[in-house]
Coordinates of C-alpha atoms and ligand atoms in Angstrom, one line a residue:
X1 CA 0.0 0.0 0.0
X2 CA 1.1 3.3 -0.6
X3 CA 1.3 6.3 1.3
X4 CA -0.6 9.7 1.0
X5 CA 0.1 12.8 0.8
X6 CA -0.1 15.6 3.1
X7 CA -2.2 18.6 3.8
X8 CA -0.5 21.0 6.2
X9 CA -1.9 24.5 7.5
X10 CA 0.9 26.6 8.9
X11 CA -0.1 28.1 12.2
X12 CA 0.1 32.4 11.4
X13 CA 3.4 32.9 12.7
X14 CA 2.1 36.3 14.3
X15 CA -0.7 34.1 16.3
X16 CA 2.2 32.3 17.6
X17 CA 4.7 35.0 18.6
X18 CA 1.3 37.2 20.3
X19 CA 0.4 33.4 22.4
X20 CA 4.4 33.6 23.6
X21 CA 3.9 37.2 24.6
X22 CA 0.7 37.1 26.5
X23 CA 1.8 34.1 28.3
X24 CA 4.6 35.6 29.0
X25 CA 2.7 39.0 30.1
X26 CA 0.6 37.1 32.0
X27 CA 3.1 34.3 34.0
X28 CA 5.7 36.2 34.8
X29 CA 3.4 39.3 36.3
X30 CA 1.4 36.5 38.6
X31 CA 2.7 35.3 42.3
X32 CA 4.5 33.1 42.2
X33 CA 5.6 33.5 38.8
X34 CA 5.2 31.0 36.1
X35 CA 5.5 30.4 33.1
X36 CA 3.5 27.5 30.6
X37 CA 5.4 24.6 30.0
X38 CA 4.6 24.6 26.4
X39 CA 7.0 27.6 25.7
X40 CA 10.0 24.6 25.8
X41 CA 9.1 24.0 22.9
X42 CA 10.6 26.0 20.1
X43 CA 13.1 24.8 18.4
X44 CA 16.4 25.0 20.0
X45 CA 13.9 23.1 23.7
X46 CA 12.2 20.5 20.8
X47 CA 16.1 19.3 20.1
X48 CA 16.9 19.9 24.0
X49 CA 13.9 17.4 24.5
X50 CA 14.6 14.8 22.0
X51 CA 18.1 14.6 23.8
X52 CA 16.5 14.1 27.6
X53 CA 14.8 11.0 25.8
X54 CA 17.9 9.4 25.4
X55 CA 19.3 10.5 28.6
X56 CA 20.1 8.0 31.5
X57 CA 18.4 9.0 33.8
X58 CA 15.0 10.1 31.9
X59 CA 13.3 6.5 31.9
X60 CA 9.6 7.6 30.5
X61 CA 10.6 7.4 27.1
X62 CA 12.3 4.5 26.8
X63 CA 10.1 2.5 29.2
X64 CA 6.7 3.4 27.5
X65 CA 9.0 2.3 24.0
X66 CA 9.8 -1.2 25.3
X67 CA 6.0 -1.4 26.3
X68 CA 5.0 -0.5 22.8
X69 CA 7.3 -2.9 21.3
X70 CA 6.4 -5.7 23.7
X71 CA 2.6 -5.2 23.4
X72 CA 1.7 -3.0 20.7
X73 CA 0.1 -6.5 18.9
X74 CA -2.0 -7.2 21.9
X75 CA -3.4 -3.2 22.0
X76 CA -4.4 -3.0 18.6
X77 CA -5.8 -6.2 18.7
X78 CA -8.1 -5.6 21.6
X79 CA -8.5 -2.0 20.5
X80 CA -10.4 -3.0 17.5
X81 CA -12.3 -5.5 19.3
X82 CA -14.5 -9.1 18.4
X83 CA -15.5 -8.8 15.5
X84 CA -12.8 -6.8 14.7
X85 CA -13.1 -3.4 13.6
X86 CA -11.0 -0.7 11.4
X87 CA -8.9 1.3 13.4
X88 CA -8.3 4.6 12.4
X89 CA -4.8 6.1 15.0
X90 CA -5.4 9.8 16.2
X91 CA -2.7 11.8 18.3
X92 CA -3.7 14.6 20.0
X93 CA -0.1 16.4 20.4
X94 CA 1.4 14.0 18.4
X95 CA 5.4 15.5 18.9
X96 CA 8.0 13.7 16.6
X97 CA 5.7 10.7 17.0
X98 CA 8.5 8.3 17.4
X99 CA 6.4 5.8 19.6
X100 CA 3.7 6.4 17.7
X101 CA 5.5 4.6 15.1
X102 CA 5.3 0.9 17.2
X103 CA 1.6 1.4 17.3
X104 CA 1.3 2.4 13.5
X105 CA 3.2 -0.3 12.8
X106 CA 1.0 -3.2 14.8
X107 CA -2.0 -1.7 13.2
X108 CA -0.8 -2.4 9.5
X109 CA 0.5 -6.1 10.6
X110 CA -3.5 -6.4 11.6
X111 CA -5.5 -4.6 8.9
X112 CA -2.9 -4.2 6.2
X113 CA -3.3 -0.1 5.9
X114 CA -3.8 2.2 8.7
X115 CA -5.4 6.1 8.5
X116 CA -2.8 8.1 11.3
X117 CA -4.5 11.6 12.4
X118 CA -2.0 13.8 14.4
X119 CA -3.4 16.7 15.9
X120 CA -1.2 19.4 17.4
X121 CA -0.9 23.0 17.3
X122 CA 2.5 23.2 16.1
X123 CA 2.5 22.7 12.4
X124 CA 6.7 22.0 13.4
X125 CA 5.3 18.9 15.2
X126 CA 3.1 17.8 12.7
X127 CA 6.0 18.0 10.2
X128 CA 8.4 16.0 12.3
X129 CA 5.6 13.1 12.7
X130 CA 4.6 13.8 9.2
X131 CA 8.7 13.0 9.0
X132 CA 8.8 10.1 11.2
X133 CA 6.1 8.1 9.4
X134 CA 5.8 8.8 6.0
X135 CA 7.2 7.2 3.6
X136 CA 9.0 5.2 6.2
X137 CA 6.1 2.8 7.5
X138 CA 4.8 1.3 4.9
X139 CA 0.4 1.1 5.1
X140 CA 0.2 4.6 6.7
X141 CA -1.3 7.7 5.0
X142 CA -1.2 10.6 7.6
X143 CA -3.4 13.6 7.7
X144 CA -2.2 16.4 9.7
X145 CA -4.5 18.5 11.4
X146 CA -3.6 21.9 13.6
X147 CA -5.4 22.2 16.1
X148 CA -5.5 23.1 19.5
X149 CA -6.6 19.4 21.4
X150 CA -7.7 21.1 24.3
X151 CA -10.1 23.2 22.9
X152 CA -10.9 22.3 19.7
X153 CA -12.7 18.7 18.0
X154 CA -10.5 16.7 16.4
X155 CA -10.5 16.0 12.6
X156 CA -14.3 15.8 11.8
X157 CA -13.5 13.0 8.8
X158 CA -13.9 9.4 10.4
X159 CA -14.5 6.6 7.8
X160 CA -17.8 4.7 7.9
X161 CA -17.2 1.4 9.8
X162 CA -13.8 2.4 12.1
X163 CA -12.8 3.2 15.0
X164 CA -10.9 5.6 16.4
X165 CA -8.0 4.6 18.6
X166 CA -7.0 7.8 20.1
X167 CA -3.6 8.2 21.8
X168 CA -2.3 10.3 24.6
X169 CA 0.8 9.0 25.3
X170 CA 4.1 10.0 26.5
X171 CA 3.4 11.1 29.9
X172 CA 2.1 14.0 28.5
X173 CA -1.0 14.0 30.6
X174 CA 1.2 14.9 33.2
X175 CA 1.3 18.3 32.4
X176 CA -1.7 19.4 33.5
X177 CA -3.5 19.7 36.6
X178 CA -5.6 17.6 38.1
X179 CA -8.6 19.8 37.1
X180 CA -7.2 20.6 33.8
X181 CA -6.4 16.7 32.6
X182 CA -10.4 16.1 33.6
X183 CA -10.9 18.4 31.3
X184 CA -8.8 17.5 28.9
X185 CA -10.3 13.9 28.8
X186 CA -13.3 14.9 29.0
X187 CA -13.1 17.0 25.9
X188 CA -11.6 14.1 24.1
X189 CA -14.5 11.7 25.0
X190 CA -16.9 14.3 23.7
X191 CA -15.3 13.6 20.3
X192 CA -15.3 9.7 20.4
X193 CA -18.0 7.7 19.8
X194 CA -19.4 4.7 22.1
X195 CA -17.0 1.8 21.1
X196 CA -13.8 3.9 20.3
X197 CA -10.7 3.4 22.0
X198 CA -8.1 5.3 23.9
X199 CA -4.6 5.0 24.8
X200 CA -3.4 6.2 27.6
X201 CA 0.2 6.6 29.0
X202 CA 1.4 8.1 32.3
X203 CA 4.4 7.8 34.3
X204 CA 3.3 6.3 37.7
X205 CA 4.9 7.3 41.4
X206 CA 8.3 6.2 42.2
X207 CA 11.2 6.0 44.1
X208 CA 11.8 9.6 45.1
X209 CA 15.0 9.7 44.2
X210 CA 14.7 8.1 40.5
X211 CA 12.1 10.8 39.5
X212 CA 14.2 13.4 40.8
X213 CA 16.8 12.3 38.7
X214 CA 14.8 12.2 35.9
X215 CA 14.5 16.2 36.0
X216 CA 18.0 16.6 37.1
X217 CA 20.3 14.6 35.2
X218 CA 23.9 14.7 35.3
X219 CA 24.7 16.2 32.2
X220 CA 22.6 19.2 32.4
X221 CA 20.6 18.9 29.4
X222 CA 17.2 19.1 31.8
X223 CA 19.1 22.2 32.8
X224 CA 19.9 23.6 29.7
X225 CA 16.2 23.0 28.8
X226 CA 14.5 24.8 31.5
X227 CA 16.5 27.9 30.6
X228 CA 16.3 27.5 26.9
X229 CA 12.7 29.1 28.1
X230 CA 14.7 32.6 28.8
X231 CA 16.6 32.4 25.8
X232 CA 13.6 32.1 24.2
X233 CA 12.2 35.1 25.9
X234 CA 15.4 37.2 25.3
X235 CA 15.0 36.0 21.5
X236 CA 11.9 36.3 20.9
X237 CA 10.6 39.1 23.3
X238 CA 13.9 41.1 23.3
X239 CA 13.7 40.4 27.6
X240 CA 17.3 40.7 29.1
X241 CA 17.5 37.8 31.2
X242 CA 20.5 37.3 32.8
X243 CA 20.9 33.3 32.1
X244 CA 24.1 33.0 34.4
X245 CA 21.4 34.1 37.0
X246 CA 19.3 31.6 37.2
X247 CA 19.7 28.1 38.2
X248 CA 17.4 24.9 37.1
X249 CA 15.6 23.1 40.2
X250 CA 13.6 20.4 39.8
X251 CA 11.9 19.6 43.3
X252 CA 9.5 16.2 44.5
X253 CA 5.7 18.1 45.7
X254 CA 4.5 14.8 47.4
X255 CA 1.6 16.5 48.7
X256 CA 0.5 17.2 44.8
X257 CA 2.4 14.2 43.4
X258 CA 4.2 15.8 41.1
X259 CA 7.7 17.0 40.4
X260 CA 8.0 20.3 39.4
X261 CA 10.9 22.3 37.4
X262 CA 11.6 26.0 38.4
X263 CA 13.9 28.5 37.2
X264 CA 15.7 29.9 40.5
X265 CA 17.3 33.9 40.7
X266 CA 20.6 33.5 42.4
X267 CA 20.5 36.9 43.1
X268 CA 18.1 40.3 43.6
X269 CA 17.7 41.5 40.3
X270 CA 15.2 43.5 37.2
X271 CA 14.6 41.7 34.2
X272 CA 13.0 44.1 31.1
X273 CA 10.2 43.1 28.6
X274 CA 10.0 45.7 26.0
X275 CA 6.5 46.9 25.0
X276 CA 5.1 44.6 22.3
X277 CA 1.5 43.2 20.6
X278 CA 0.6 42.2 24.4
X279 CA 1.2 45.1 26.0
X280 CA 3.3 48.1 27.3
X281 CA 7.1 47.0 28.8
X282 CA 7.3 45.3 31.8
X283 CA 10.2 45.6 34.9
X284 CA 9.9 42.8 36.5
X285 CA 11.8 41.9 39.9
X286 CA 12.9 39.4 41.4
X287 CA 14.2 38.7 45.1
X288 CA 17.2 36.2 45.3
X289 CA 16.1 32.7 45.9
X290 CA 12.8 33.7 44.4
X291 CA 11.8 31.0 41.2
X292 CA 9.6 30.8 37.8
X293 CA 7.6 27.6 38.2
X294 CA 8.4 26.4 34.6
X295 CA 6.5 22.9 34.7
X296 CA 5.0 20.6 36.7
X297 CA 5.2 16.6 35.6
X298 CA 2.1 15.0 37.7
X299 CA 3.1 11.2 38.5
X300 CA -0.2 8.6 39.1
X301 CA -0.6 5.8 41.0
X302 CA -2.5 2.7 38.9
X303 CA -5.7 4.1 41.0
X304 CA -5.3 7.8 40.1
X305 CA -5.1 6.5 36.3
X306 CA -8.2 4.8 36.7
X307 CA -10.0 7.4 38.4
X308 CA -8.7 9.6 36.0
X309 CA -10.5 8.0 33.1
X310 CA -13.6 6.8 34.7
X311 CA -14.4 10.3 36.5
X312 CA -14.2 11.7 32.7
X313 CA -17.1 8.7 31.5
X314 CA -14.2 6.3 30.1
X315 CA -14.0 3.0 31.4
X316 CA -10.4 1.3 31.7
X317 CA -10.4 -2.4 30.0
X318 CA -6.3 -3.2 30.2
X319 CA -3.4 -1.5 31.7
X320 CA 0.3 -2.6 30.7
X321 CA 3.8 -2.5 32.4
X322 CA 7.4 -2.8 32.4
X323 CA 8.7 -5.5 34.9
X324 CA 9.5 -2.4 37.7
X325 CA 6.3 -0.9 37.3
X326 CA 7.4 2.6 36.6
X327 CA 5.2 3.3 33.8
X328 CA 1.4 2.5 32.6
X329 CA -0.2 2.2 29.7
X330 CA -4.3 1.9 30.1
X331 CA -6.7 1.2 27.1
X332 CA -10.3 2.6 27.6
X333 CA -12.8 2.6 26.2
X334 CA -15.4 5.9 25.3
Ligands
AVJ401 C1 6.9 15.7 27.7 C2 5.7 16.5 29.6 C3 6.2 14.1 29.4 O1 7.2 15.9 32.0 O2 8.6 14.3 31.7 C4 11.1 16.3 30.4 C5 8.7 17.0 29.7 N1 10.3 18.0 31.3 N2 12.0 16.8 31.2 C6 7.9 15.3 31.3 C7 10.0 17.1 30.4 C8 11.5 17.8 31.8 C9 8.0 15.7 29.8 N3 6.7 15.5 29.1

């Protein structure tokens, strides 16, 4: 079978650069200050974060990998259920889609061709997934769709008789507060029909000292990420951050179960936002020992996962592991 081609809507680069300042505007004026995790991700932080994949210490990736490759037969399989129906894959923030991949794979070794749907609002993203599977797994046409996932339906172009099996995986979920991942679900389920499947994967509560290590590995690149977020806003915003004056921290919040990555001032200083499309300039000050709360990464216990998806109407059918238990990936169903 071959593969399709590809329809891609660049996002307005001036929508993008006016979302960067007004979360920016609005973070970094806020106590405590914060700023949205998804600003990692421009370029320079989407190469940062491909290298923390590989990293020692950063075991999400590879863990949720070897549960794909071990099992990825088994979840399509009961994904498209007895009798057996057409699975069509959707990825709400689909990234470089390297995982992805496994499951793409399984699904053409069962039905012989496979429709993959990423959805995500960077048309960069889509291109790199767009990269990773076409023309390189054989049975998959993709359509790219940007979109924002959290507000908006996904692709409105389902194929009589299939299913969709949609995928969150990757931890990703962990982003987002409690309140905001119900949300989140529930906005996906609202887009499924009774029957279709989804694909969960989350990183599950540890040893303290293995996720801490996770977000503060020995080389630095978790460092060098969480500060590629100033560059960003020195490049992008003309903001004189001083990087040599902040220092990455990634701390354990048991009582939130979650570890979460700040940007720390090592001294009392002013940092300068010129006036742009947001708004007029900005002084902003910060005390020493005073942080930006870059990101939090929630971690779930197997009943938090379950919870998760049954408070938002799905109902969880089959979880899978690695052998330690540090990572799960759940199959619902909507
Ligand atoms: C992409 C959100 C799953 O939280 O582990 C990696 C991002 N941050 N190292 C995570 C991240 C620091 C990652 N997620």
């Amino acid at each position: 079978p071959e593969t399709s081609a590809l329809v891609l809507e660049p996002l307005p680069v001036a929508t993008a650069s006016e979302a960067v300042a007004d979360e920016t505007r609005v973070g970094l004026t806020s106590t405590p200050k914060t700023l949205s995790p998804w600003l990692f991700y421009d370029e320079a932080g989407s190469q940062l974060f491909e290298q923390i994949t590989a990293l020692p210490e950063y075991y999400l990736t590879r863990t949720e990998r070897a549960i794909f490759t071990a099992h990825a037969d088994e979840i399509v399989r009961v994904a498209a259920g007895e009798p057996r129906q057409t699975l069509t894959l959707i990825e709400p923030g689909a990234g470089s889609a390297a995982k992805t991949r496994i499951m793409l794979e399984a699904a053409v070794r069962l039905q012989g061709s496979v429709v993959y749907q990423p959805v995500d609002v960077s048309a960069t993203a889509l291109e790199s997934a767009r990269k990773n599977i076409l023309g390189r797994v054989p049975g998959v046409s993709v359509r790219c769709q940007v979109a924002d996932y959290t507000r908006e339906p996904l692709p409105e172009n389902r194929l009589p008789n299939t299913r969709t099996l949609a995928l969150y995986i990757g931890s990703s979920i962990g982003n987002f507060t409690p309140n905001e991942a119900l949300a989140l679900l529930q906005n996906l389920r609202a887009q499924l029909l009774p029957g279709d499947q989804f694909l969960l994967g989350a990183d599950l509560v540890k040893d303290v000292t293995a996720m801490l290590a996770a977000y503060n590995d020995a080389a630095g690149v978790t460092a060098a990420f969480n500060r590629n977020v100033l560059e960003r806003l020195n490049r992008e915003l003309d903001a004189d951050f001083d990087l040599s004056a902040f220092r990455h921290k990634a701390i354990w919040n048991a009582r939130e179960s979650r570890i979460e990555m700040h940007l720390e001032s090592l001294c009392a200083q002013r940092v300068h936002v010129p006036a742009n499309s947001a708004g007029d300039a900005m002084i902003l000050t910060f005390a020493r020992g005073e942080t930006i709360h870059t990101e939090n990464s929630y971690k779930f216990t197997p009943e938090a996962v379950e919870s998760l998806l049954s408070d938002t109407g799905f109902r969880a059918t089959h979880t899978w592991n690695d052998d330690a238990k540090l990572f799960a990936v759940t199959l619902a169903s909507a």
